[in-house]
Amino acid sequence: MTIDPGATRGRPSPSRSSRQRGRVALRGRRRRRFAHARGTCLAPSWQATTGAVLNLPPPIGAPEAAGCLLGLALGDALGAPFEGSPPRGPEPIDRLLAADTSLRWTDDTHMMLALADALLARDLTVDPQHLGDTFAQAYRHQPWRGYGSGPPRIFAMASQGRPYVEAAASLFEGSGSFGNGAAMRCAPVVVAGWPDATRIWHLAAEQARVTHSHPEGVDGAVLLSEVLRLAMATPPAARLTLDGTTADLPPLRSAALQGAWDALRDASASAERAKDRRGLLELARDLGTSVAAQASVPAAIAVALHAPDDVVDTVRAAVGLGGDTDTVAAMAGAITGAHLGVASIPPRLLGRLEARERIASAARALARASQANGH
C-alpha cells in the first residue's frame, strides 16, 4: 500500500479516499459487521457517561507508564523505515533489530511528548488552546519529523487568531480529519486520567479535537485510550484480552469504528476459546493499515492481542502488515508496553532509542502527578 505523504495523520489522498471512506471490507461473517455506512454517527456516547471508575486498580506506576510511552516510541522508530511499504516478511525488520544504529522516531512520538508536556503544564487537563500552541511550537522546532499536511495548516490558521478546534474542524471541506493522528499520540492521557475510565475517554477526545474533529478521528483516540487503560490494568502475568471492563465503553459515534470494535471483540473472544490467536492477525490484515482511524486503530489493537507477550514480537507483526507502519507499530507497541511494563523492552533496543530518558522522564512525571492528584 502506498500512502500519500501529504495525507499522513490526516485525510487519505483523493485517489484513495473513496475506498478509505467506504465500508471496511471483511471476509465472511465479519463483512456483515461493517454494513453501517461510513460516516454515520450514533448518538453522543461517552460524553453522556459520568463518574464511571471501573475496577479501581492501584495507582499507576512509573513502570507501566514508561512501558506505554517507550513502547510507543520504539514501535514508531522501528516502523518508520518501512512506512508506505507493502506487507513483508520478517527479514527486513529483523535486520533492523540486529543492527546497532540509532532508532529515530517520527511525529508520532513528537506529538505524544508535546501532549505529555501540555498535560503536565495544565494540572493533567486539556486546554485546547495551550495544547495547540504546544503542538505548534514542537512542529516549528522540528518540522522534519514527518508531519502530514493537516497540522501545519491548523497551526497556520491558529497563528492568524483562529481557535485550534475551529481550525481543525474546517479541514477537508468542513468534515475534519478522520486520520489516526489523534490516536497515535494519546498514551499520556491514560496515565493522566488513571484509573477513571470516563476521565480518560474525555481527555482522549478533547486532545483529539485540537487536530482531528471527524467522529472517526475522535473515536479512534477514545478507543485506543480504553485499550491502553485495560492493558495497564491487566497484570503482566495475566493474559491481555478484551473481556470484562471494555464492555462498559459506550457506543462510539462512528458506526464504522463501532463495527470494527465489535468484530475485534468477537475475534478476541474466539481466540481465547480456541487458544489460537492467529485469527487476530488475519483480522488486522482485513481491517487494513491506512492512515484512516477506522482501519488502523483496531488493526493495531488486533496486532497487540495477537502477540501480547513480547513488545518486539508485537512491533515485528505490526511492521509486517505494511502501510502506515510507524503509527500502527507505535499504537501496538504502546499497548504491549503498557501491559508488560518497561522491563519487557530489551535494554539493547532501549539503548538505541532516541531521547529514551526524555520519554521515560515524561512517563515518571505523569505517573507522579496522577498519584498526587488522586486520579
mmCIF file of C-alpha atoms in Angstrom:
data_model
loop_
_atom_site.group_PDB
_atom_site.id
_atom_site.type_symbol
_atom_site.label_atom_id
_atom_site.label_comp_id
_atom_site.label_asym_id
_atom_site.label_seq_id
_atom_site.Cartn_x
_atom_site.Cartn_y
_atom_site.Cartn_z
ATOM 1 C CA MET A 1 0.000 0.000 0.000
ATOM 2 C CA THR A 2 1.283 3.439 -0.878
ATOM 3 C CA ILE A 3 0.476 6.251 1.492
ATOM 4 C CA ASP A 4 0.217 9.828 0.347
ATOM 5 C CA PRO A 5 2.861 11.617 2.451
ATOM 6 C CA GLY A 6 0.796 14.785 2.416
ATOM 7 C CA ALA A 7 -2.135 12.959 3.955
ATOM 8 C CA THR A 8 -0.320 11.160 6.745
ATOM 9 C CA ARG A 9 -2.092 11.732 10.083
ATOM 10 C CA GLY A 10 -4.841 13.493 8.154
ATOM 11 C CA ARG A 11 -7.103 12.628 5.273
ATOM 12 C CA PRO A 12 -6.004 9.957 2.786
ATOM 13 C CA SER A 13 -5.136 11.090 -0.719
ATOM 14 C CA PRO A 14 -8.036 11.806 -3.093
ATOM 15 C CA SER A 15 -7.119 8.820 -5.246
ATOM 16 C CA ARG A 16 -7.767 6.540 -2.305
ATOM 17 C CA SER A 17 -10.429 8.446 -0.433
ATOM 18 C CA SER A 18 -13.368 6.619 -1.983
ATOM 19 C CA ARG A 19 -12.006 3.290 -0.815
ATOM 20 C CA GLN A 20 -10.953 4.528 2.606
ATOM 21 C CA ARG A 21 -14.196 6.433 3.109
ATOM 22 C CA GLY A 22 -16.208 3.374 2.101
ATOM 23 C CA ARG A 23 -17.014 0.397 4.209
ATOM 24 C CA VAL A 24 -14.291 -1.717 5.702
ATOM 25 C CA ALA A 25 -14.272 -4.958 3.752
ATOM 26 C CA LEU A 26 -14.026 -8.061 5.874
ATOM 27 C CA ARG A 27 -14.393 -11.620 4.722
ATOM 28 C CA GLY A 28 -17.262 -13.940 5.612
ATOM 29 C CA ARG A 29 -19.252 -13.170 8.728
ATOM 30 C CA ARG A 30 -17.063 -10.195 9.611
ATOM 31 C CA ARG A 31 -18.154 -8.369 6.463
ATOM 32 C CA ARG A 32 -21.699 -8.111 7.793
ATOM 33 C CA ARG A 33 -20.484 -6.361 10.930
ATOM 34 C CA PHE A 34 -19.365 -3.451 8.769
ATOM 35 C CA ALA A 35 -22.652 -2.868 6.980
ATOM 36 C CA HIS A 36 -23.005 0.605 8.508
ATOM 37 C CA ALA A 37 -22.473 3.430 6.057
ATOM 38 C CA ARG A 38 -19.208 5.201 6.660
ATOM 39 C CA GLY A 39 -19.571 8.493 8.442
ATOM 40 C CA THR A 40 -22.916 7.590 10.051
ATOM 41 C CA CYS A 41 -22.828 8.734 13.662
ATOM 42 C CA LEU A 42 -24.563 7.160 16.594
ATOM 43 C CA ALA A 43 -25.996 9.237 19.398
ATOM 44 C CA PRO A 44 -23.421 11.000 21.584
ATOM 45 C CA SER A 45 -21.903 8.305 23.726
ATOM 46 C CA TRP A 46 -19.016 8.685 26.125
ATOM 47 C CA GLN A 47 -19.905 12.343 26.753
ATOM 48 C CA ALA A 48 -23.130 11.270 28.463
ATOM 49 C CA THR A 49 -21.389 8.876 30.854
ATOM 50 C CA THR A 50 -20.356 10.372 34.169
ATOM 51 C CA GLY A 51 -18.483 9.152 37.183
ATOM 52 C CA ALA A 52 -17.589 5.683 35.934
ATOM 53 C CA VAL A 53 -14.479 4.392 37.668
ATOM 54 C CA LEU A 54 -14.058 0.823 36.528
ATOM 55 C CA ASN A 55 -12.442 -1.818 38.749
ATOM 56 C CA LEU A 56 -10.379 0.756 40.688
ATOM 57 C CA PRO A 57 -6.918 -0.702 40.038
ATOM 58 C CA PRO A 58 -3.974 0.531 42.107
ATOM 59 C CA PRO A 59 -2.366 3.884 41.266
ATOM 60 C CA ILE A 60 -0.456 3.900 38.024
ATOM 61 C CA GLY A 61 3.246 3.323 38.491
ATOM 62 C CA ALA A 62 6.250 4.520 36.557
ATOM 63 C CA PRO A 63 6.996 1.046 35.074
ATOM 64 C CA GLU A 64 3.604 0.807 33.373
ATOM 65 C CA ALA A 65 3.654 4.437 32.266
ATOM 66 C CA ALA A 66 7.202 4.169 30.935
ATOM 67 C CA GLY A 67 6.421 0.874 29.224
ATOM 68 C CA CYS A 68 3.499 2.502 27.444
ATOM 69 C CA LEU A 69 5.324 5.624 26.262
ATOM 70 C CA LEU A 70 8.583 3.859 25.415
ATOM 71 C CA GLY A 71 6.710 1.037 23.674
ATOM 72 C CA LEU A 72 5.027 3.679 21.533
ATOM 73 C CA ALA A 73 8.330 5.356 20.662
ATOM 74 C CA LEU A 74 10.040 2.048 19.916
ATOM 75 C CA GLY A 75 7.255 0.940 17.578
ATOM 76 C CA ASP A 76 7.333 4.326 15.886
ATOM 77 C CA ALA A 77 11.101 4.228 15.349
ATOM 78 C CA LEU A 78 11.186 0.615 14.153
ATOM 79 C CA GLY A 79 8.220 1.106 11.846
ATOM 80 C CA ALA A 80 9.345 4.403 10.322
ATOM 81 C CA PRO A 81 11.807 2.984 7.743
ATOM 82 C CA PHE A 82 9.048 0.812 6.271
ATOM 83 C CA GLU A 83 6.213 3.349 6.096
ATOM 84 C CA GLY A 84 4.209 3.003 2.900
ATOM 85 C CA SER A 85 5.608 -0.431 2.102
ATOM 86 C CA PRO A 86 3.537 -3.471 1.128
ATOM 87 C CA PRO A 87 3.171 -6.407 3.533
ATOM 88 C CA ARG A 88 6.510 -8.112 4.044
ATOM 89 C CA GLY A 89 8.209 -10.997 5.786
ATOM 90 C CA PRO A 90 10.224 -10.615 8.996
ATOM 91 C CA GLU A 91 13.688 -10.378 7.419
ATOM 92 C CA PRO A 92 13.904 -6.571 6.949
ATOM 93 C CA ILE A 93 12.686 -5.747 10.451
ATOM 94 C CA ASP A 94 14.924 -8.469 11.911
ATOM 95 C CA ARG A 95 17.930 -6.865 10.223
ATOM 96 C CA LEU A 96 16.985 -3.525 11.744
ATOM 97 C CA LEU A 97 16.556 -5.130 15.165
ATOM 98 C CA ALA A 98 20.011 -6.707 14.915
ATOM 99 C CA ALA A 99 21.753 -3.509 13.806
ATOM 100 C CA ASP A 100 23.464 -1.044 16.122
ATOM 101 C CA THR A 101 22.211 2.170 14.529
ATOM 102 C CA SER A 102 20.195 4.710 16.487
ATOM 103 C CA LEU A 103 16.409 4.442 16.334
ATOM 104 C CA ARG A 104 14.861 7.798 15.461
ATOM 105 C CA TRP A 105 11.147 8.359 15.876
ATOM 106 C CA THR A 106 8.707 10.477 13.883
ATOM 107 C CA ASP A 107 5.931 12.982 14.525
ATOM 108 C CA ASP A 108 4.011 10.208 16.323
ATOM 109 C CA THR A 109 6.327 10.322 19.336
ATOM 110 C CA HIS A 110 6.999 14.033 18.870
ATOM 111 C CA MET A 111 3.308 14.855 19.340
ATOM 112 C CA MET A 112 2.969 12.335 22.170
ATOM 113 C CA LEU A 113 5.709 14.151 24.089
ATOM 114 C CA ALA A 114 4.089 17.515 23.356
ATOM 115 C CA LEU A 115 0.789 16.179 24.714
ATOM 116 C CA ALA A 116 2.549 14.966 27.864
ATOM 117 C CA ASP A 117 4.137 18.387 28.363
ATOM 118 C CA ALA A 118 0.798 20.150 27.892
ATOM 119 C CA LEU A 119 -0.981 17.864 30.368
ATOM 120 C CA LEU A 120 1.704 18.441 32.987
ATOM 121 C CA ALA A 121 1.535 22.205 32.467
ATOM 122 C CA ARG A 122 -2.255 22.279 32.975
ATOM 123 C CA ASP A 123 -2.697 20.024 36.025
ATOM 124 C CA LEU A 124 -3.461 16.968 33.872
ATOM 125 C CA THR A 125 -6.269 18.652 31.972
ATOM 126 C CA VAL A 126 -6.614 19.515 28.291
ATOM 127 C CA ASP A 127 -6.643 23.220 27.484
ATOM 128 C CA PRO A 128 -7.219 23.166 23.708
ATOM 129 C CA GLN A 129 -5.502 26.472 23.003
ATOM 130 C CA HIS A 130 -2.493 25.662 25.156
ATOM 131 C CA LEU A 131 -2.253 22.163 23.689
ATOM 132 C CA GLY A 132 -2.447 23.555 20.169
ATOM 133 C CA ASP A 133 0.283 26.071 20.972
ATOM 134 C CA THR A 134 2.426 23.256 22.374
ATOM 135 C CA PHE A 135 1.932 21.184 19.227
ATOM 136 C CA ALA A 136 2.710 24.188 17.033
ATOM 137 C CA GLN A 137 5.868 25.010 18.957
ATOM 138 C CA ALA A 138 7.072 21.413 18.673
ATOM 139 C CA TYR A 139 6.380 21.462 14.935
ATOM 140 C CA ARG A 140 8.229 24.739 14.391
ATOM 141 C CA HIS A 141 11.202 23.374 16.300
ATOM 142 C CA GLN A 142 11.420 20.108 14.325
ATOM 143 C CA PRO A 143 9.194 20.222 11.224
ATOM 144 C CA TRP A 144 11.201 17.430 9.606
ATOM 145 C CA ARG A 145 9.708 14.750 11.861
ATOM 146 C CA GLY A 146 7.291 13.633 9.139
ATOM 147 C CA TYR A 147 4.211 15.718 9.814
ATOM 148 C CA GLY A 148 1.385 15.428 7.336
ATOM 149 C CA SER A 149 -0.362 18.349 5.709
ATOM 150 C CA GLY A 150 -3.139 18.777 8.279
ATOM 151 C CA PRO A 151 -1.351 20.001 11.427
ATOM 152 C CA PRO A 152 0.700 22.718 9.682
ATOM 153 C CA ARG A 153 -2.485 24.079 8.104
ATOM 154 C CA ILE A 154 -4.141 24.182 11.521
ATOM 155 C CA PHE A 155 -1.109 25.889 13.043
ATOM 156 C CA ALA A 156 -1.108 28.491 10.264
ATOM 157 C CA MET A 157 -4.795 29.302 10.807
ATOM 158 C CA ALA A 158 -4.260 29.495 14.564
ATOM 159 C CA SER A 159 -1.394 31.939 14.078
ATOM 160 C CA GLN A 160 -3.948 34.250 12.442
ATOM 161 C CA GLY A 161 -6.171 34.110 15.520
ATOM 162 C CA ARG A 162 -8.457 31.193 14.722
ATOM 163 C CA PRO A 163 -9.059 28.756 17.637
ATOM 164 C CA TYR A 164 -7.378 25.406 17.097
ATOM 165 C CA VAL A 165 -10.554 23.353 17.448
ATOM 166 C CA GLU A 166 -12.335 25.562 14.924
ATOM 167 C CA ALA A 167 -9.385 25.405 12.539
ATOM 168 C CA ALA A 168 -9.266 21.604 12.781
ATOM 169 C CA ALA A 169 -12.991 21.351 12.085
ATOM 170 C CA SER A 170 -12.597 23.411 8.913
ATOM 171 C CA LEU A 171 -10.248 20.944 7.228
ATOM 172 C CA PHE A 172 -11.372 18.735 4.357
ATOM 173 C CA GLU A 173 -14.434 20.760 3.403
ATOM 174 C CA GLY A 174 -15.593 21.043 6.987
ATOM 175 C CA SER A 175 -15.613 17.360 7.902
ATOM 176 C CA GLY A 176 -12.307 17.390 9.778
ATOM 177 C CA SER A 177 -9.648 14.712 9.674
ATOM 178 C CA PHE A 178 -10.585 11.078 10.201
ATOM 179 C CA GLY A 179 -6.931 10.046 10.383
ATOM 180 C CA ASN A 180 -5.166 8.137 13.138
ATOM 181 C CA GLY A 181 -3.045 11.062 14.343
ATOM 182 C CA ALA A 182 -5.074 11.753 17.487
ATOM 183 C CA ALA A 183 -4.999 8.081 18.486
ATOM 184 C CA MET A 184 -1.291 7.599 17.876
ATOM 185 C CA ARG A 185 -0.327 10.200 20.497
ATOM 186 C CA CYS A 186 -2.969 9.579 23.177
ATOM 187 C CA ALA A 187 -0.957 7.388 25.585
ATOM 188 C CA PRO A 188 -0.246 10.219 28.093
ATOM 189 C CA VAL A 189 -3.962 10.782 28.754
ATOM 190 C CA VAL A 190 -4.280 7.247 30.119
ATOM 191 C CA VAL A 191 -1.667 7.967 32.776
ATOM 192 C CA ALA A 192 -3.123 11.420 33.447
ATOM 193 C CA GLY A 193 -6.674 10.156 33.931
ATOM 194 C CA TRP A 194 -5.894 6.904 35.722
ATOM 195 C CA PRO A 195 -7.936 4.997 36.873
ATOM 196 C CA ASP A 196 -11.144 6.863 35.969
ATOM 197 C CA ALA A 197 -12.246 5.429 32.628
ATOM 198 C CA THR A 198 -14.633 8.263 31.858
ATOM 199 C CA ARG A 199 -11.964 10.847 32.563
ATOM 200 C CA ILE A 200 -9.537 9.008 30.276
ATOM 201 C CA TRP A 201 -12.095 8.899 27.459
ATOM 202 C CA HIS A 202 -12.845 12.595 27.947
ATOM 203 C CA LEU A 203 -9.175 13.592 27.844
ATOM 204 C CA ALA A 204 -8.624 11.439 24.759
ATOM 205 C CA ALA A 205 -11.490 13.115 22.928
ATOM 206 C CA GLU A 206 -10.572 16.646 23.985
ATOM 207 C CA GLN A 207 -6.970 16.320 22.850
ATOM 208 C CA ALA A 208 -8.155 14.759 19.587
ATOM 209 C CA ARG A 209 -10.332 17.713 18.603
ATOM 210 C CA VAL A 210 -7.356 20.049 18.510
ATOM 211 C CA THR A 211 -6.325 18.414 15.213
ATOM 212 C CA HIS A 212 -8.913 15.721 14.340
ATOM 213 C CA SER A 213 -12.580 16.673 14.574
ATOM 214 C CA HIS A 214 -14.169 13.961 12.420
ATOM 215 C CA PRO A 215 -16.044 11.401 14.578
ATOM 216 C CA GLU A 216 -13.660 8.669 13.453
ATOM 217 C CA GLY A 217 -10.606 10.707 14.382
ATOM 218 C CA VAL A 218 -12.032 11.401 17.843
ATOM 219 C CA ASP A 219 -13.429 7.923 18.447
ATOM 220 C CA GLY A 220 -10.175 6.323 17.331
ATOM 221 C CA ALA A 221 -8.397 8.131 20.158
ATOM 222 C CA VAL A 222 -11.111 7.188 22.673
ATOM 223 C CA LEU A 223 -10.975 3.543 21.626
ATOM 224 C CA LEU A 224 -7.200 3.272 21.840
ATOM 225 C CA SER A 225 -7.178 5.029 25.212
ATOM 226 C CA GLU A 226 -9.603 2.429 26.562
ATOM 227 C CA VAL A 227 -7.462 -0.478 25.375
ATOM 228 C CA LEU A 228 -4.358 1.162 26.841
ATOM 229 C CA ARG A 229 -6.230 1.560 30.131
ATOM 230 C CA LEU A 230 -7.197 -2.102 30.063
ATOM 231 C CA ALA A 231 -3.602 -3.085 29.257
ATOM 232 C CA MET A 232 -2.280 -1.124 32.230
ATOM 233 C CA ALA A 233 -4.924 -2.653 34.500
ATOM 234 C CA THR A 234 -4.048 -6.218 33.463
ATOM 235 C CA PRO A 235 -1.164 -7.737 35.486
ATOM 236 C CA PRO A 236 1.801 -8.706 33.298
ATOM 237 C CA ALA A 237 1.408 -12.354 34.258
ATOM 238 C CA ALA A 238 -2.227 -12.365 33.108
ATOM 239 C CA ARG A 239 -3.345 -12.744 29.518
ATOM 240 C CA LEU A 240 -4.414 -9.495 27.865
ATOM 241 C CA THR A 241 -7.930 -9.867 26.440
ATOM 242 C CA LEU A 242 -10.860 -7.589 25.659
ATOM 243 C CA ASP A 243 -13.137 -9.265 28.194
ATOM 244 C CA GLY A 244 -14.693 -7.521 31.150
ATOM 245 C CA THR A 245 -14.369 -3.801 31.584
ATOM 246 C CA THR A 246 -14.326 -2.840 27.900
ATOM 247 C CA ALA A 247 -17.984 -3.885 27.772
ATOM 248 C CA ASP A 248 -18.661 -0.623 29.624
ATOM 249 C CA LEU A 249 -17.300 1.508 26.793
ATOM 250 C CA PRO A 250 -20.354 3.373 25.462
ATOM 251 C CA PRO A 251 -21.212 3.160 21.749
ATOM 252 C CA LEU A 252 -18.834 5.080 19.533
ATOM 253 C CA ARG A 253 -20.217 7.872 17.368
ATOM 254 C CA SER A 254 -18.606 6.390 14.258
ATOM 255 C CA ALA A 255 -20.638 3.416 13.058
ATOM 256 C CA ALA A 256 -17.695 2.122 11.016
ATOM 257 C CA LEU A 257 -15.366 2.162 14.012
ATOM 258 C CA GLN A 258 -18.057 0.650 16.237
ATOM 259 C CA GLY A 259 -18.393 -2.190 13.738
ATOM 260 C CA ALA A 260 -14.639 -2.741 13.755
ATOM 261 C CA TRP A 261 -14.617 -2.731 17.554
ATOM 262 C CA ASP A 262 -17.445 -5.286 17.718
ATOM 263 C CA ALA A 263 -15.640 -7.548 15.251
ATOM 264 C CA LEU A 264 -12.424 -7.175 17.223
ATOM 265 C CA ARG A 265 -14.083 -8.166 20.484
ATOM 266 C CA ASP A 266 -15.644 -11.200 18.774
ATOM 267 C CA ALA A 267 -12.274 -12.230 17.348
ATOM 268 C CA SER A 268 -10.583 -11.810 20.724
ATOM 269 C CA ALA A 269 -13.197 -13.964 22.443
ATOM 270 C CA SER A 270 -12.899 -16.627 19.732
ATOM 271 C CA ALA A 271 -9.122 -16.633 20.065
ATOM 272 C CA GLU A 272 -9.381 -17.198 23.805
ATOM 273 C CA ARG A 273 -11.855 -20.044 23.394
ATOM 274 C CA ALA A 274 -9.767 -21.732 20.707
ATOM 275 C CA LYS A 275 -6.421 -20.922 22.371
ATOM 276 C CA ASP A 276 -5.297 -19.750 18.951
ATOM 277 C CA ARG A 277 -4.602 -16.092 18.224
ATOM 278 C CA ARG A 278 -3.785 -16.358 14.541
ATOM 279 C CA GLY A 279 -7.253 -15.116 13.632
ATOM 280 C CA LEU A 280 -6.449 -11.764 15.224
ATOM 281 C CA LEU A 281 -3.608 -11.158 12.781
ATOM 282 C CA GLU A 282 -5.934 -12.117 9.928
ATOM 283 C CA LEU A 283 -8.436 -9.568 11.221
ATOM 284 C CA ALA A 284 -5.711 -6.915 11.311
ATOM 285 C CA ARG A 285 -4.952 -7.623 7.647
ATOM 286 C CA ASP A 286 -8.648 -7.386 6.801
ATOM 287 C CA LEU A 287 -9.038 -4.085 8.608
ATOM 288 C CA GLY A 288 -6.061 -2.578 6.803
ATOM 289 C CA THR A 289 -3.275 -0.248 7.843
ATOM 290 C CA SER A 290 -4.150 3.007 6.116
ATOM 291 C CA VAL A 291 -3.971 6.360 7.879
ATOM 292 C CA ALA A 292 -7.747 6.193 8.466
ATOM 293 C CA ALA A 293 -8.548 5.661 12.149
ATOM 294 C CA GLN A 294 -11.403 3.271 11.376
ATOM 295 C CA ALA A 295 -8.868 0.826 9.909
ATOM 296 C CA SER A 296 -5.515 1.283 11.612
ATOM 297 C CA VAL A 297 -6.634 1.761 15.227
ATOM 298 C CA PRO A 298 -8.494 -1.574 15.509
ATOM 299 C CA ALA A 299 -5.782 -3.206 13.379
ATOM 300 C CA ALA A 300 -3.121 -2.096 15.872
ATOM 301 C CA ILE A 301 -5.211 -3.448 18.750
ATOM 302 C CA ALA A 302 -5.600 -6.764 16.922
ATOM 303 C CA VAL A 303 -1.838 -6.990 16.417
ATOM 304 C CA ALA A 304 -1.179 -6.344 20.110
ATOM 305 C CA LEU A 305 -3.662 -9.059 21.087
ATOM 306 C CA HIS A 306 -2.095 -11.425 18.555
ATOM 307 C CA ALA A 307 1.386 -11.037 20.095
ATOM 308 C CA PRO A 308 0.754 -9.839 23.664
ATOM 309 C CA ASP A 309 3.735 -11.393 25.434
ATOM 310 C CA ASP A 310 6.666 -9.577 23.832
ATOM 311 C CA VAL A 311 6.959 -5.956 22.721
ATOM 312 C CA VAL A 312 9.396 -6.847 19.940
ATOM 313 C CA ASP A 313 7.075 -9.546 18.573
ATOM 314 C CA THR A 314 4.203 -7.061 18.637
ATOM 315 C CA VAL A 315 6.164 -4.465 16.687
ATOM 316 C CA ARG A 316 7.503 -7.073 14.256
ATOM 317 C CA ALA A 317 3.965 -8.228 13.460
ATOM 318 C CA ALA A 318 2.753 -4.647 13.022
ATOM 319 C CA VAL A 319 5.558 -3.735 10.631
ATOM 320 C CA GLY A 320 4.917 -6.896 8.632
ATOM 321 C CA LEU A 321 1.432 -5.646 7.742
ATOM 322 C CA GLY A 322 2.864 -2.766 5.698
ATOM 323 C CA GLY A 323 1.053 0.517 5.136
ATOM 324 C CA ASP A 324 1.250 3.123 7.896
ATOM 325 C CA THR A 325 3.837 1.040 9.707
ATOM 326 C CA ASP A 326 5.223 3.635 12.092
ATOM 327 C CA THR A 327 1.828 4.552 13.512
ATOM 328 C CA VAL A 328 0.385 1.035 13.638
ATOM 329 C CA ALA A 329 3.558 -0.233 15.327
ATOM 330 C CA ALA A 330 3.526 2.745 17.713
ATOM 331 C CA MET A 331 -0.052 2.071 18.817
ATOM 332 C CA ALA A 332 0.512 -1.677 19.120
ATOM 333 C CA GLY A 333 3.825 -1.193 20.939
ATOM 334 C CA ALA A 334 2.165 1.177 23.401
ATOM 335 C CA ILE A 335 -0.465 -1.452 24.246
ATOM 336 C CA THR A 336 2.021 -4.250 24.873
ATOM 337 C CA GLY A 337 4.385 -1.918 26.718
ATOM 338 C CA ALA A 338 1.543 -0.725 28.950
ATOM 339 C CA HIS A 339 0.645 -4.318 29.769
ATOM 340 C CA LEU A 340 4.126 -5.730 30.370
ATOM 341 C CA GLY A 341 5.924 -2.629 31.672
ATOM 342 C CA VAL A 342 9.243 -1.096 30.756
ATOM 343 C CA ALA A 343 11.211 -4.145 31.920
ATOM 344 C CA SER A 344 9.797 -6.061 28.959
ATOM 345 C CA ILE A 345 11.641 -3.873 26.438
ATOM 346 C CA PRO A 346 15.124 -5.246 25.659
ATOM 347 C CA PRO A 347 17.796 -2.927 27.109
ATOM 348 C CA ARG A 348 19.779 -3.112 23.882
ATOM 349 C CA LEU A 349 16.874 -1.620 21.940
ATOM 350 C CA LEU A 350 16.223 0.998 24.594
ATOM 351 C CA GLY A 351 19.871 1.965 24.380
ATOM 352 C CA ARG A 352 19.438 2.689 20.671
ATOM 353 C CA LEU A 353 16.196 4.648 21.065
ATOM 354 C CA GLU A 354 16.409 8.380 20.531
ATOM 355 C CA ALA A 355 15.738 10.516 23.639
ATOM 356 C CA ARG A 356 14.780 7.477 25.709
ATOM 357 C CA GLU A 357 15.427 9.277 29.004
ATOM 358 C CA ARG A 358 13.304 12.224 27.903
ATOM 359 C CA ILE A 359 10.421 9.827 27.235
ATOM 360 C CA ALA A 360 10.929 7.912 30.486
ATOM 361 C CA SER A 361 11.096 11.194 32.407
ATOM 362 C CA ALA A 362 7.765 12.301 30.935
ATOM 363 C CA ALA A 363 6.222 8.979 31.961
ATOM 364 C CA ARG A 364 7.517 9.303 35.520
ATOM 365 C CA ALA A 365 6.283 12.889 35.797
ATOM 366 C CA LEU A 366 2.816 11.925 34.578
ATOM 367 C CA ALA A 367 2.639 8.989 36.996
ATOM 368 C CA ARG A 368 3.704 11.175 39.941
ATOM 369 C CA ALA A 369 1.228 13.904 39.034
ATOM 370 C CA SER A 370 -1.581 11.380 38.612
ATOM 371 C CA GLN A 371 -0.893 9.886 42.033
ATOM 372 C CA ALA A 372 -0.624 13.318 43.646
ATOM 373 C CA ASN A 373 -3.953 14.396 42.154
ATOM 374 C CA GLY A 374 -5.641 11.233 43.355
ATOM 375 C CA HIS A 375 -6.612 10.149 39.834
#
